[in-house]
Structures are given as structure tokens and as C-alpha cells.
């Protein structure tokens, strides 16, 4: 290939079809089968080339990334510094049972952080998203928690331990008790280099 | 209260969905792991769209900040990688709009080391892409790598759909020309 080559290459003459047409045909998964296109050697060569290009496009970014893995990420430090200043407090739940005229609240974000910490302290489990719904008269919280389990830990026992700790620790650290407690195991993660604990 | 210690390391093993869920809840540590995990590929994508690697740190910073803001609205945390790609596109376009097109100077993108004598198809593609005019390469990458529709590309680049189609035809012809030589 040279730069002096005119723009019209071997893919100009496609037996009356255009490259654009062939791409649309590929995008449709070559259905319905177009006998005109399929019978043309020029079209078939172009289709094969387009498919090959598409295949290569698939891994292009991963290879680009591999070629310059060692990029410093000071930009990420800046990001983390900035977002740590804007925590997500969420809703504010009034602390129940305070004398009239007194008011205090606990943020949803603080409660979520507490539940996350409790979950992460249970061997074999990682806490994911935590949803909190306060129940009347306001001292009881329904919780819906997503977790990941590490492969090799008994799911039932580990989740039971997590539930026990949440029910026990939440009222100790925050002025609420646990109402309904749903724990959903979203996925099981493999520990590197170990099949079992 | 946030847990520390061993769980910090274990968190790095968590799947995207769990990390995205925690980040949506306000866990900046999970967010950091999630973004760092995908940063190399996001960087490569932004580089391919803008061809301005020296600006990519700034773009990635905007991507991460935008992601942090929008995470609580993410419907499917398991699909967070594709979602980050869409944010990266938007931020890359925003950067392109800020820089006048005439000032566009192509910078060097990753290419294979000739001395390694490991010249495969993708090296050929990489070389061919770098020789395409920026807009043609950009449109091709958005369509074939990013999976954007012609309409989406046209809207983002603020050009008619016919222009996108035209640029794609030219890009594909040139790429096929180069790749065809090794068939």
C-alpha cells in the first residue's frame, strides 16, 4: 500500500452493490439472504474483510490499554479528593423518642456505611447496595441488602451470621431497630489462588 | 463508619455490580477501585476518539466526576462498564468541542514496536487507523468499537447522518484496502 494510491481501491467495484449496502447487510446478520450479494465474489471478499475488521475492532482498546498499562493515575487522586468532600448523606431520619422541642437526625448515608462495615467484617462476605426504609412510628428500619459471597464459604451460615450481626450492632450504634431484613446474594466471587477458605 | 483493613484488599476482588452499588451508596473506596479497574480501557477509548492523549487525563477526570454524580441513577449496576463508556464518549466530545477542529494535531497513539517483529493484523489496523483523517477514524471507532448508531454519532458530532455514513464508507474502504493486503 502506498499513500499515492487513489481513493478508488479494489472495493469500488462490487457488482453493482455499495460498501454501505454490504455493511447494512452484515448489520442485519445477512438475513434475509440476498442471493445477488452472496453470488458476487467481489461482495463476498468485501464481506469477509468487513467481518475481519469487526473482529479486530473488538479487542482494539484492550490491546491499546495493554501497550500503555503503566500510566500514572494522579488524576484519580484528584477525583477521590473531590468526591470525598461530597458524601451522599441521603435522607435524614429523625432520632425517635427525643423530648419535645429537641431534634436530631441520622443520615441514610451513615446507616448504609454502618451496614457495609458490619457486612465486610463477616468472613466470606462483601456488602453491596443497602436500601433502607423507615417504618412507623420511626424507630424501626426495614433493610434490603445485596451481598457478594466468596467461593468456598457456606452461604447459609455466612448470611445468617451477617443477619445476626446487623440485628445486634445496628441498634447499638444507631437509635433504630431492624424490622424486615432481606439479604440477597448477588454473586459468588472467587478468591485468587484458593478454592476454599 | 467505614470498614478498613483486610476487606479493603478483598473489595478489589468484587464484581463491577457490587462496586457500582456501593459507590452509588456513597462508598468512595469502592468507586476508586471501579474506576481504576476500567481506566486503562477508557483511556484507550478516549484516545481513539480525540487523538489527543495529552488531554486524556483531564477527560478521564471529568468522566469519573460525572460517573460519581450519576451513579445513584444507574438502573443496572452490572452494566456499569458500558455505562462508563457512554460517559467517556460524552466527555471526549465535550473536549473536542472545546478545541477548535483546525487546531487538531494528531498525537502518537499506541503502536507496536517494529523491532519486536510481532506485526499482527491488529498492528496493521492500528497503523491504518492512525493514517486516516481524524474524523474518519473517530467515526469508525465510535461505530465499530463503541457500537453507536449512525444517528447517535451524527448527534454527538453535530453533523448530518449522511456525513457520518460518508466518512464511514471512506474509512472502511481505506481500512479494507490495507487489511486486504494480508488476506
Coordinates of N, CA, C and O in Angstrom, one line a residue, chain A residues 7 10 17 29 39 48 50 69 79 84 95-96 100 112 123 128 137 146 159 165 176:
Chain A
X7 N -8.2 7.1 -4.1 CA -9.1 6.5 -3.2 C -9.9 5.3 -3.7 O -10.4 4.5 -2.9
X10 N -9.8 -1.7 -4.5 CA -10.4 -2.9 -5.0 C -11.9 -3.0 -4.5 O -12.6 -3.9 -5.0
X17 N -23.2 -3.3 -6.2 CA -23.6 -3.0 -4.8 C -22.6 -2.0 -4.2 O -21.5 -1.8 -4.7
X29 N -27.2 -9.3 10.0 CA -26.9 -10.7 10.2 C -27.1 -11.5 8.9 O -27.3 -12.7 8.9
X39 N -23.9 -14.2 -4.4 CA -23.3 -14.8 -5.6 C -22.2 -14.0 -6.2 O -21.5 -14.5 -7.1
X48 N -16.2 -10.6 3.8 CA -15.2 -11.3 4.7 C -14.2 -10.2 5.3 O -13.9 -10.3 6.5
X50 N -14.9 -7.0 5.9 CA -15.6 -6.3 6.9 C -15.8 -7.0 8.2 O -15.7 -6.5 9.3
X69 N 0.0 0.2 29.9 CA -0.6 -0.2 31.2 C -0.1 0.8 32.3 O -0.8 1.0 33.3
X79 N -9.7 13.2 41.7 CA -11.1 12.8 41.8 C -11.5 12.4 43.1 O -12.5 12.9 43.7
X84 N -14.7 13.0 48.0 CA -14.8 12.7 49.4 C -15.4 13.9 50.2 O -15.9 13.8 51.3
X95 N -34.2 11.0 65.0 CA -34.0 10.1 66.1 C -35.2 10.0 66.9 O -35.8 11.1 67.3
X96 N -35.8 8.8 67.1 CA -37.0 8.7 67.8 C -36.9 8.9 69.3 O -35.8 8.7 69.9
X100 N -39.9 16.6 73.6 CA -40.4 17.6 72.7 C -39.5 18.9 72.6 O -38.9 19.3 73.6
X112 N -26.1 3.4 56.0 CA -25.5 2.5 55.0 C -24.1 2.1 55.2 O -23.7 1.0 55.1
X123 N -16.5 -12.8 57.7 CA -15.6 -13.5 56.7 C -16.4 -14.2 55.6 O -17.4 -14.8 55.9
X128 N -22.9 -5.1 49.4 CA -23.2 -4.3 48.2 C -24.1 -3.1 48.5 O -24.0 -2.5 49.6
X137 N -43.6 3.6 64.0 CA -43.6 5.0 64.3 C -42.2 5.7 64.2 O -42.0 6.8 64.7
X146 N -27.8 -6.2 49.4 CA -27.2 -7.0 48.4 C -25.8 -7.4 48.8 O -25.1 -6.5 49.3
X159 N -24.6 -15.9 55.6 CA -25.6 -14.9 55.6 C -26.3 -14.8 57.0 O -26.6 -13.8 57.5
X165 N -25.4 -10.2 63.1 CA -24.6 -9.0 63.4 C -25.3 -7.7 63.1 O -25.2 -6.8 63.9
X176 N -32.0 2.9 66.1 CA -33.1 2.2 65.4 C -32.9 0.7 65.6 O -31.8 0.2 65.8

